[in-house]
Coordinates of C-alpha atoms in Angstrom, one line a residue:
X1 CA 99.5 -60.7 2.9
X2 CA 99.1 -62.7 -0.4
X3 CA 95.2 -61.8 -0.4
X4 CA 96.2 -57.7 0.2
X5 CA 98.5 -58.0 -2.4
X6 CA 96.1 -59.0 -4.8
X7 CA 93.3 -56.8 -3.7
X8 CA 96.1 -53.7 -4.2
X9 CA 97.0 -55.2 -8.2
X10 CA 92.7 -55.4 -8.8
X11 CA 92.5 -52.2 -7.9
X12 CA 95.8 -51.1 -10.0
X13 CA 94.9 -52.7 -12.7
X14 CA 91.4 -51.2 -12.9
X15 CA 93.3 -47.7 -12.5
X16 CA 95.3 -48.5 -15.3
X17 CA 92.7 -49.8 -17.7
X18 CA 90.6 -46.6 -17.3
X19 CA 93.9 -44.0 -18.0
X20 CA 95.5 -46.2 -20.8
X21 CA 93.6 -44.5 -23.2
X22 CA 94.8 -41.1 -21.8
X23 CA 98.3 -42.3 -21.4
X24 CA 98.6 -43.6 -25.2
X25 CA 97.3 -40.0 -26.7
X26 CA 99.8 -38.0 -24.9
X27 CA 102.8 -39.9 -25.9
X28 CA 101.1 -40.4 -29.9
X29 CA 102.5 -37.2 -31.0
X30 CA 106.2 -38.0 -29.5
X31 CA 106.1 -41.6 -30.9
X32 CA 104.7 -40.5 -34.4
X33 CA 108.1 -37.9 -34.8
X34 CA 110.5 -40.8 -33.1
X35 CA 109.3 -43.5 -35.8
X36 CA 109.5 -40.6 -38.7
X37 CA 113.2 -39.9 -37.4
X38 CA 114.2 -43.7 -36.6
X39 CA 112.7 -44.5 -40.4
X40 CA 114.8 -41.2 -42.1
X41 CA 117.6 -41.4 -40.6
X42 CA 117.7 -45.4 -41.5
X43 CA 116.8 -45.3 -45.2
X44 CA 120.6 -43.7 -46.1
X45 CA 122.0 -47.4 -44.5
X46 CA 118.9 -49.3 -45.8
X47 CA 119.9 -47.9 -49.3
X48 CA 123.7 -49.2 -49.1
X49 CA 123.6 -52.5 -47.6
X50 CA 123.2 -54.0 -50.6
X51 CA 125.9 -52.1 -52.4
X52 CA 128.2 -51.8 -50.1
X53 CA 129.6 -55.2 -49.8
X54 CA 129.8 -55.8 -53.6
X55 CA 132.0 -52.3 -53.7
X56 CA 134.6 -53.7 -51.3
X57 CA 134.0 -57.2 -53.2
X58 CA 135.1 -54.8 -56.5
X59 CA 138.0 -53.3 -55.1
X60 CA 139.6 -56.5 -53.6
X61 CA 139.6 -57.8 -57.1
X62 CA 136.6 -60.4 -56.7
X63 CA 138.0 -62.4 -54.6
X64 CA 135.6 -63.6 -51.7
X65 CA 138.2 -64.8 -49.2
X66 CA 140.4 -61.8 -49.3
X67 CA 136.8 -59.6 -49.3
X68 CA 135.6 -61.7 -46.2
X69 CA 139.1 -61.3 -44.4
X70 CA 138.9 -57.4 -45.3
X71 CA 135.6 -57.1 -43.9
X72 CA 136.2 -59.2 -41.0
X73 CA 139.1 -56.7 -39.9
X74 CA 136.9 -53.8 -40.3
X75 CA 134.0 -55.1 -38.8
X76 CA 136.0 -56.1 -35.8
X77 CA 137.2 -53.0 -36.0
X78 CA 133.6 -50.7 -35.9
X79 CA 132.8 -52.9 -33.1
X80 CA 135.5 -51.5 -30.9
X81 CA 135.0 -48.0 -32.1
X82 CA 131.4 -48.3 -30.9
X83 CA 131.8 -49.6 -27.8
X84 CA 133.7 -47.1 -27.0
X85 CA 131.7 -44.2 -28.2
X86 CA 127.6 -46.2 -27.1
X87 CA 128.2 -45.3 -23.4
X88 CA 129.4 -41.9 -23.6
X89 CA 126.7 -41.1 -26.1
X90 CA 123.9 -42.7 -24.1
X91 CA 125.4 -40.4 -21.4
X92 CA 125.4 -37.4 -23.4
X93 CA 121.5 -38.4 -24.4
X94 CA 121.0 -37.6 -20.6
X95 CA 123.0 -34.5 -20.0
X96 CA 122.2 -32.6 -23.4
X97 CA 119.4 -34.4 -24.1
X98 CA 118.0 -36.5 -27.3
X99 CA 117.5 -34.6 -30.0
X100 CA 121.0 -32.4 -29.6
X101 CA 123.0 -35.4 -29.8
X102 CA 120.8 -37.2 -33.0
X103 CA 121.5 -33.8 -34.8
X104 CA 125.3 -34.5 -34.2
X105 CA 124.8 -38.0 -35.8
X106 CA 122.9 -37.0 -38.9
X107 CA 126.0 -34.7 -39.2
X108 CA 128.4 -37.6 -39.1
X109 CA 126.3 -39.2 -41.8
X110 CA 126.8 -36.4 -44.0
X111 CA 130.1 -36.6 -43.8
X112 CA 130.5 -40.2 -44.3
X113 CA 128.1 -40.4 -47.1
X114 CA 129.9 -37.5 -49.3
X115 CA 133.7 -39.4 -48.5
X116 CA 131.8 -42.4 -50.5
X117 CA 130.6 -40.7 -53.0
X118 CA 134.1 -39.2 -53.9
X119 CA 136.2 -42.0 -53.4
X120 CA 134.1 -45.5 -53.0
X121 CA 136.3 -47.1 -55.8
X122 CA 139.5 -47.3 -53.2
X123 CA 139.6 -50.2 -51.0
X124 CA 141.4 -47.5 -48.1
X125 CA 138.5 -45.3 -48.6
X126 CA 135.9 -47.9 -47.7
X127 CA 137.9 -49.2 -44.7
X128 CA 138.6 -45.8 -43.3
X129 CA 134.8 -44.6 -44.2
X130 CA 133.5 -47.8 -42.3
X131 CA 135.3 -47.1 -39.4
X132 CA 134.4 -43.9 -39.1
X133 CA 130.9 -44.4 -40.1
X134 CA 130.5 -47.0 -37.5
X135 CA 128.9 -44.0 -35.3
X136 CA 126.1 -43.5 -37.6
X137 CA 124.9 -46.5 -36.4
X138 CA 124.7 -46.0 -32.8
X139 CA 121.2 -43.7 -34.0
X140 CA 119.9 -46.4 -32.4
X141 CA 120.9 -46.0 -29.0
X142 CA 119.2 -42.2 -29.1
X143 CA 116.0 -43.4 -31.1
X144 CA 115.7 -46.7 -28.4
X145 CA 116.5 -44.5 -25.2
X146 CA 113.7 -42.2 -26.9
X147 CA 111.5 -44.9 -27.2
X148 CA 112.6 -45.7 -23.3
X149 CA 111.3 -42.4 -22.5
X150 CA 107.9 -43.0 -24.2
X151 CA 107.4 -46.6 -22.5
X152 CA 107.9 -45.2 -19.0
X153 CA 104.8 -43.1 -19.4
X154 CA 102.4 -46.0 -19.7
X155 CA 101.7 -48.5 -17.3
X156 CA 100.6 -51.3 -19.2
X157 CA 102.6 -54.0 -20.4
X158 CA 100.9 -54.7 -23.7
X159 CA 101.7 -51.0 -24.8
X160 CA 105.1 -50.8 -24.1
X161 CA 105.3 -54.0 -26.2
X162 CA 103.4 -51.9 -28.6
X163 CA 105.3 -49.3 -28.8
X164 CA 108.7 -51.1 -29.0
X165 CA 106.8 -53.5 -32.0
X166 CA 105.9 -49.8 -33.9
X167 CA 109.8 -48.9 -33.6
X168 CA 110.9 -52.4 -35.1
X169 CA 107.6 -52.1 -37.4
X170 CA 109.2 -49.4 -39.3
X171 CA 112.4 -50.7 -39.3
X172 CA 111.1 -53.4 -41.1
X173 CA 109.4 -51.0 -43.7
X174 CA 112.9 -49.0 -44.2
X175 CA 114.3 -52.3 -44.8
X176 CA 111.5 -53.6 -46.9
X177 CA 111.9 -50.3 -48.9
X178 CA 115.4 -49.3 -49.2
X179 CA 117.6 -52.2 -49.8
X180 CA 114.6 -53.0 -53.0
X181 CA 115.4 -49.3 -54.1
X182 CA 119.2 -49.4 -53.5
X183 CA 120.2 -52.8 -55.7
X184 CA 117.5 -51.3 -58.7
X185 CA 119.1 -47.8 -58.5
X186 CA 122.6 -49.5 -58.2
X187 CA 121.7 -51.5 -61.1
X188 CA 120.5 -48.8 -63.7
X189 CA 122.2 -45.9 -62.8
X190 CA 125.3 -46.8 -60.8
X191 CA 126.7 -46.3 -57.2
X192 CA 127.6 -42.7 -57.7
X193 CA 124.2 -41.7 -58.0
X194 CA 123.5 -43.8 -55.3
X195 CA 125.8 -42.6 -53.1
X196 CA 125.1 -38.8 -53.4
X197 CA 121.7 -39.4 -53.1
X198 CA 122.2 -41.1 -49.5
X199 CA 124.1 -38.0 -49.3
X200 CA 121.0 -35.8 -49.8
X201 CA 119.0 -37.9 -47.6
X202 CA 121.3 -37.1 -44.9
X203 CA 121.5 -33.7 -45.6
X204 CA 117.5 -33.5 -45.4
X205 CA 117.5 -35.7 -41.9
X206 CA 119.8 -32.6 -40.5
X207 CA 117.7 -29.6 -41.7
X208 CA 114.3 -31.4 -40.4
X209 CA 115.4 -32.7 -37.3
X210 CA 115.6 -29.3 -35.2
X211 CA 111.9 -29.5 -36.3
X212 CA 110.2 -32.2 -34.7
X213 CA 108.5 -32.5 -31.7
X214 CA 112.0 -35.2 -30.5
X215 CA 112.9 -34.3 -26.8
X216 CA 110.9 -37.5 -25.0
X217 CA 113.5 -36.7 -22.1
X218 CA 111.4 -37.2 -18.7
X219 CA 111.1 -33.5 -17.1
X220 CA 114.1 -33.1 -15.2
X221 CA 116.8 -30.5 -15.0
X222 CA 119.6 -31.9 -16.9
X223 CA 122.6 -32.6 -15.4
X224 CA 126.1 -31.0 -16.4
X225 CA 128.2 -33.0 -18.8
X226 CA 131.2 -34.1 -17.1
X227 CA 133.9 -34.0 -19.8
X228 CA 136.8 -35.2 -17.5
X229 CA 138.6 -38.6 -18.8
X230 CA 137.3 -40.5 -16.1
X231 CA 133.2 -39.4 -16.9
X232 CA 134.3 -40.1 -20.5
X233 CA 135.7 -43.9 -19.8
X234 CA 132.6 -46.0 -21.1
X235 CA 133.7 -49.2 -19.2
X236 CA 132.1 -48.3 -15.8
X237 CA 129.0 -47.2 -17.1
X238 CA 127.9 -50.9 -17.7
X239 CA 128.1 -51.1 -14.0
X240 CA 124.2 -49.8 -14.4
X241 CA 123.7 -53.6 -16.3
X242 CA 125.3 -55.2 -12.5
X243 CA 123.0 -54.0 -10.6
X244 CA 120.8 -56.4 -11.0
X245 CA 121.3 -60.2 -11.9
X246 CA 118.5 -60.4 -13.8
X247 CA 119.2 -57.2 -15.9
X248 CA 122.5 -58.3 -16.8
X249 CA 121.3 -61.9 -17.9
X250 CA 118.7 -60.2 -20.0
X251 CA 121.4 -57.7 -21.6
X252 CA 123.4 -60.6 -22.5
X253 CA 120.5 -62.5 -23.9
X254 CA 119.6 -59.6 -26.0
X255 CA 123.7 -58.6 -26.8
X256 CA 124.0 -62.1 -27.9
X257 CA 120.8 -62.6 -30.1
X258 CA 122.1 -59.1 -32.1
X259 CA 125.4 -61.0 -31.9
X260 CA 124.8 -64.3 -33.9
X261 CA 122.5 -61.2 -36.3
X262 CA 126.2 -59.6 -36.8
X263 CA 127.8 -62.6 -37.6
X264 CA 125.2 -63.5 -40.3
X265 CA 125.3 -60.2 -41.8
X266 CA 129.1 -59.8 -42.0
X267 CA 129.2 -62.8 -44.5
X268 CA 125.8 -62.7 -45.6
X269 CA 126.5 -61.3 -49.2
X270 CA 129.6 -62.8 -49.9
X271 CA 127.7 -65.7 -49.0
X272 CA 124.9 -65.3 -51.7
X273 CA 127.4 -64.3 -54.0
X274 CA 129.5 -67.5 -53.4
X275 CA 126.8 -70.6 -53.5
X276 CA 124.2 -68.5 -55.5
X277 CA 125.5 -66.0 -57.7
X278 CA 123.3 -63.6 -56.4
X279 CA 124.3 -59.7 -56.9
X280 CA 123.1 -56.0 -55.5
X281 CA 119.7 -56.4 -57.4
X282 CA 119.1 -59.8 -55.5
X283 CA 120.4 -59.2 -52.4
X284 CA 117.8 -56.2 -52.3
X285 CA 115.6 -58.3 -53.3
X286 CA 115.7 -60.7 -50.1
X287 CA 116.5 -57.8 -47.5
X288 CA 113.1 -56.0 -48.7
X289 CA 111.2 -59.3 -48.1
X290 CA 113.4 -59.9 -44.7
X291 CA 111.9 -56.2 -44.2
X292 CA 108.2 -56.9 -45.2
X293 CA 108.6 -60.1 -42.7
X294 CA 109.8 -57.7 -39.7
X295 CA 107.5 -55.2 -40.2
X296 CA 104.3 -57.2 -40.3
X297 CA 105.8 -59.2 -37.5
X298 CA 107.1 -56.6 -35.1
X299 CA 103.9 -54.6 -35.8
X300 CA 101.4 -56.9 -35.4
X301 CA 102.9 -59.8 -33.4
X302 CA 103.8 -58.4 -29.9
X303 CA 101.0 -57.2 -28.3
X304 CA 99.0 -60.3 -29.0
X305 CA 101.5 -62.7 -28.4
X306 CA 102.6 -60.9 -25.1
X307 CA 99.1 -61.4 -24.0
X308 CA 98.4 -64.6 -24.8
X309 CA 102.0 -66.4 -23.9
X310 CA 103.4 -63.5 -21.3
X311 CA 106.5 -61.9 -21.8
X312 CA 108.9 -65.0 -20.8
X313 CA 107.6 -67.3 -23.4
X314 CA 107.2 -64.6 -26.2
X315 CA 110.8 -63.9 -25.9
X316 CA 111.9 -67.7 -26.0
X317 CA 109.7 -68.6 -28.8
X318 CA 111.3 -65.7 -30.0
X319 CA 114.5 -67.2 -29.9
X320 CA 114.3 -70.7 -30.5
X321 CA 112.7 -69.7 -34.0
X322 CA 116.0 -67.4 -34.4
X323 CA 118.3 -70.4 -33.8
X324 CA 116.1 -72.8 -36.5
X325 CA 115.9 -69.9 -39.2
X326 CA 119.8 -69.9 -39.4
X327 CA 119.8 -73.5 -39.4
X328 CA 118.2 -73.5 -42.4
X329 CA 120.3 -70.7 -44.2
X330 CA 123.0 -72.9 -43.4
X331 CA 121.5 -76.1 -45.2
X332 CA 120.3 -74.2 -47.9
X333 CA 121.3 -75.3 -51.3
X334 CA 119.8 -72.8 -53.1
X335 CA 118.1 -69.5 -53.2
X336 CA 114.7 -70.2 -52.7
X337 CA 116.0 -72.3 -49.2
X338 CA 116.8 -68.6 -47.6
X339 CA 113.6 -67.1 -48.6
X340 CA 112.1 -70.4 -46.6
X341 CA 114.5 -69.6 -43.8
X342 CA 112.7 -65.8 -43.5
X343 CA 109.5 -67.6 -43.4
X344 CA 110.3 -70.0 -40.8
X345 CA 112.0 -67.3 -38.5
X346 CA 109.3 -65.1 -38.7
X347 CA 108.5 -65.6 -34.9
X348 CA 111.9 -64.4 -34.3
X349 CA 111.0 -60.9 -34.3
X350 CA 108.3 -61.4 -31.5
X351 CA 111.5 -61.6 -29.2
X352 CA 113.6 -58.5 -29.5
X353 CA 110.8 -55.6 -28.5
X354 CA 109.5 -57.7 -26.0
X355 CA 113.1 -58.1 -24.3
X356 CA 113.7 -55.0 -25.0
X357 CA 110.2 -53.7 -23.3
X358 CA 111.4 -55.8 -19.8
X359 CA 114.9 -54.3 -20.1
X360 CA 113.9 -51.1 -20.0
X361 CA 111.6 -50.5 -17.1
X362 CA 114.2 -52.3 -14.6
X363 CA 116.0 -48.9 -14.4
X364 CA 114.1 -45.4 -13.3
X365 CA 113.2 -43.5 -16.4
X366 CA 115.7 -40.5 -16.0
X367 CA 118.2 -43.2 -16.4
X368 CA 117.1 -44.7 -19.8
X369 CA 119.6 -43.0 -21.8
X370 CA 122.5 -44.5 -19.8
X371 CA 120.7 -47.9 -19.7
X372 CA 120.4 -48.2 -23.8
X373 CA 124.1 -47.0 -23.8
X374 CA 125.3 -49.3 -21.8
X375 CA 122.8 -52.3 -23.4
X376 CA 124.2 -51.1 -26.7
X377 CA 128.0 -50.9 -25.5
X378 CA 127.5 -54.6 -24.1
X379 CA 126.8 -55.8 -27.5
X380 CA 129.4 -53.4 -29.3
X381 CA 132.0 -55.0 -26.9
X382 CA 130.5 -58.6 -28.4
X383 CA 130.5 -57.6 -31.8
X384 CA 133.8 -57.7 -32.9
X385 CA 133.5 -61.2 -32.3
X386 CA 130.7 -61.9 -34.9
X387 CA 132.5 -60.8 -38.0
X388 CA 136.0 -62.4 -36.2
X389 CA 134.5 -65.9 -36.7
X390 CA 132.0 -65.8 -39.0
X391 CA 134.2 -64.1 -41.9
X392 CA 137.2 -66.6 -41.0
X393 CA 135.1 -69.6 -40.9
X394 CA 133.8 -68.1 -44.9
X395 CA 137.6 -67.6 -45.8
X396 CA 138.6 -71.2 -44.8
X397 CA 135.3 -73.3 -46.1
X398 CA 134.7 -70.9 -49.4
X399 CA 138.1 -72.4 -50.8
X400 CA 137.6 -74.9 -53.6
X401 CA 141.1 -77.3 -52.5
X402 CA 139.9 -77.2 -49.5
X403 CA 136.1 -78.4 -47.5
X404 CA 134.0 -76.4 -49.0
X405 CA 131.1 -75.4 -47.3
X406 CA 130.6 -72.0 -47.3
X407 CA 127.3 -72.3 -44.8
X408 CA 129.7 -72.9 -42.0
X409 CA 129.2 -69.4 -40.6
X410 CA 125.7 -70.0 -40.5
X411 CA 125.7 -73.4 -38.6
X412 CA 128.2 -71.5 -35.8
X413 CA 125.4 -68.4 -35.5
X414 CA 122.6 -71.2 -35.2
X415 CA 124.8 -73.1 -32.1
X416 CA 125.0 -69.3 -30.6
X417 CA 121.8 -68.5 -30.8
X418 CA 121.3 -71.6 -27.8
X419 CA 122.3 -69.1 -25.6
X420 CA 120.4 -66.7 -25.2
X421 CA 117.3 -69.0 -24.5
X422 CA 119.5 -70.4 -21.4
X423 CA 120.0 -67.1 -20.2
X424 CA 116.6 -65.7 -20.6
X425 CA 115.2 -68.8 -18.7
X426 CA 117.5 -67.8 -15.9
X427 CA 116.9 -64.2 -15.9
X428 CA 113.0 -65.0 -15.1
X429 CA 114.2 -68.2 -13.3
X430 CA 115.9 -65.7 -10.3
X431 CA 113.1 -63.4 -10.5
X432 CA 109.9 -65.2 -10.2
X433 CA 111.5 -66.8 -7.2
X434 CA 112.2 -63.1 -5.9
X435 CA 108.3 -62.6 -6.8
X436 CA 109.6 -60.1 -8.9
X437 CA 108.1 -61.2 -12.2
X438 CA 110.3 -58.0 -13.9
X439 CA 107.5 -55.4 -13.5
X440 CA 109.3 -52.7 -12.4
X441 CA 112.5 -51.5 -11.5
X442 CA 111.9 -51.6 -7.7

C-alpha cells in the first residue's frame, strides 16, 4: 500500500509541476487587484497609527498611565465589538460575496475618518470613534478569505506560501510607507490635514472598488443570507475551527501569536514616549522600518524557507524568533535597542503566511469565508485580553514612586509568545501520526 501511495504522489506531483505555470497566470489578475485593495484600503490606518495614540495622549492631559488605562478600556472594548461582528461578516463574504461586503467597509471608514477630523481634540470622540471604527479593521477578514479563494486554485504548496507572503509583502510596504508619511505630515502641517486626507483616501477606496476585478468567490450559487438572530449569533460559527483537532490548535497558535502583537501595540507608543521621548515623527520612523523588514521578509522569505525547512519548522522558527524579538524590546534601554529588536525578529514574519497557508486548505474552498471569520473571531475573542494586561502592567510599572519598569508589558508578550510553538508542535504532532501531514482538508 505504502509503495502505491507513493507511485500515486510521483505521478501527482509531476501533474502538478507541469500545470503550475497555468494555475499561477489565471489567478495573477485576481491577486494583482486583492494586493492593490488590501494595500488602499490599509494606507488610511497606516497613516494614523502614529498619530493616533499621541491625540488620546493630548486629550488625557499627558499623562501616560491615565492614557494607557484609557486605551486599555477601549481596546478591550474593539475586541468585543469584533468578535462579534468577524463571523457574521465572514458569513456574509459567502452569501453576498467579497467585494459587496469590502464596499460596505470602505463606507464605514469614511465615516469614521470624517468623525476625526471634526472632533479628534475630545477624548469622547476618540473613544466612541475607536469603537466604532474597530470594523474597519476586520478588511482583513474579506482581503484574507479572498486570498483563501486564490490559494485553493493551486496545488502547490510553495505558491500558496507565495501568495499569502505577496499579501503580508505589501502589508509591509503600506507600513513601511504610511506610518513614515503620517508622523512627517503630522509634524509640518498638523492632524487636521492629516485626518481629512485619510478621509479622501477612503473616499477614493469606495469609488474604485466596484471597479476591480475583486469577486475570487469559487463558482457557486450563493446561498441566501439568513438574517434570523440565531444565523446572526457568531459564537457557533467557530464550531467550523472543532472540527478538526488539529485546525483548532493551529487557530490558537496563530490567535495567540496576533495576540502577544496586540498586546505590544496597545502600549507600544506610550512606551517610546515613556523611556525614550520619542514622538509621532519617530514612531513613524520605526513602524516604516518594522514595515521595510516585513515586506522584504514576507515577500521573499516564505517560499524558500518553506522549501527548504517544510512548513512545520518554518512556522516554529517563525515563532521562536517572535518570542526573542520582544525580549529584547523589553531589555532595551534605548532607542537604537528596538531597532535591533526588528532586526533580530525578522524571521518572525516567515511564520504567519505559512500558518496561515496550512489553515486554510483544511476546510473546502466554498467555505473559506466562514473559516477566516471564524479564525479572525478566535483572536477578536482573545484580544481584549492583550491591551487588558499589557496597558495595566504599563500603568502600574511607568509610576516613578513605584517599580519602575515600563518594559514589563513586553517581558509578559515574550512569556506568551511560548505558546504558540507548544501548540503548533502539537497540531503537526496529532497529524503526522494520522499521516495526514495537513495537505488537504480530507
Amino acid at each position: 500500500v505504502e509503495q502505491s501511495s507513493s507511485h500515486c504522489k510521483e505521478d501527482q506531483d509531476t501533474a502538478v509541476d507541469s500545470t503550475l505555470g497555468d494555475e499561477w497566470e489565471r489567478t495573477t489578475g485576481g491577486l494583482m487587484a486583492v494586493l492593490v485593495v488590501t494595500g488602499m484600503g490599509m494606507l488610511p490606518m497606516a497613516l494614523g497609527f502614529p498619530v493616533l495614540p499621541q491625540l488620546l495622549l493630548d486629550a488625557c492631559g499627558g499623562n501616560s498611565s491615565r492614557a494607557s488605562l484609557v486605551n486599555g478600556v477601549v481596546g478591550a472594548s474593539a475586541g468585543v465589538i469584533k468578535a462579534l461582528i468577524s463571523p457574521v461578516l465572514g458569513k456574509l463574504t459567502d452569501a453576498k460575496g467579497r467585494k459587496c461586503v469590502l464596499q460596505w467597509i470602505f463606507l464605514a471608514a469614511m465615516a469614521e475618518y470624517m468623525v476625526l477630523g471634526l472632533l479628534f481634540r475630545r477624548l469622547w470622540a476618540l473613544v466612541l470613534v475607536n469603537l466604532v471604527g474597530s470594523m474597519v479593521g476586520l478588511i482583513f477578514v474579506v482581503t484574507r478569505a479572498m486570498i483563501g479563494d486564490l490559494t485553493a486554485k493551486v496545488t502547490k504548496d510553495t505558491a500558496k506560501a507565495r501568495m499569502w507572503g505577496l499579501y503580508g509583502a505589501v502589508v509591509g510596504f503600506v507600513l513601511a510607507v504610511g506610518p513614515l508619511l503620517g508622523g512627517a505630515l503630522f509634524n509640518r502641517l498638523g492632524p487636521r490635514f492629516l485626518l481629512w486626507l485619510m478621509f479622501g483616501i477612503a473616499v477614493v477606496n469606495a469609488a474604485v472598488n466596484p471597479l476591480l476585478p475583486l469577486e475570487t468567490s469559487v463558482g457557486r450559487p450563493q446561498a441566501e443570507m439568513d438574517w434570523s438572530g440565531a444565523s446572526l449569533n457568531p459564537i457557533p460559527d467557530l464550531k467550523i475551527l472543532f472540527e478538526k483537532k488539529r485546525l483548532v490548535l493551529l487557530a490558537l497558535s496563530l490567535a495567540l501569536t496576533n495576540l502577544a502583537e496586540g498586546g505590544f501595540q496597545s502600549v507600544f507608543f506610550l512606551y517610546c514616549s515613556e523611556m525614550f521621548g520619542w514622538g509621532p515623527s519617530e514612531i513613524g520612523i520605526f513602524l516604516s522600518f518594522v514595515g521595510v523588514t516585513l515586506m522584504v521578509s514576507e515577500g521573499l522569505l516564505p517560499g524558500p524557507v518553506v522549501s527548504i525547512l517544510g512548513e512545520k519548522f518554518t512556522i516554529i522558527t517563525g515563532q521562536a524568533f517572535e518570542m526573542l524579538h520582544f525580549l529584547v524590546f523589553a531589555l532595551a534601554s534605548s532607542g537604537s535597542f528596538m531597532y535591533l529588536g526588528v532586526i533580530v525578529g525578522i524571521p518572525r514574519f516567515i511564520s504567519s503566511p505559512t500558518l496561515r497557508s496550512v489553515i486554510a486548505r483544511q476546510v473546502e474552498p466554498d467555505k473559506q469565508g466562514l473559516l477566516q471569520g471564524a479564525v479572525n473571531s478566535l483572536g477578536m475573542l482573545l484580544q481584549p485580553f492583550a491591551p487588558m494586561v499589557a496597558s495595566t502592567l504599563f500603568a502600574i510599572f511607568s509610576k516613578k514612586d513605584g517599580i519602575y519598569y515600563p518594559g514589563a508589558p513586553m517581558l509578559a508578550m515574550s512569556v506568551l509568545c511560548s505558546l504558540p510553538i507548544m501548540l503548533t508542535l502539537q497540531a503537526f504532532r496529532r497529524s503526522e501520526e494520522a499521516g495526514l501531514y495537513l495537505r488537504t482538508f480530507t
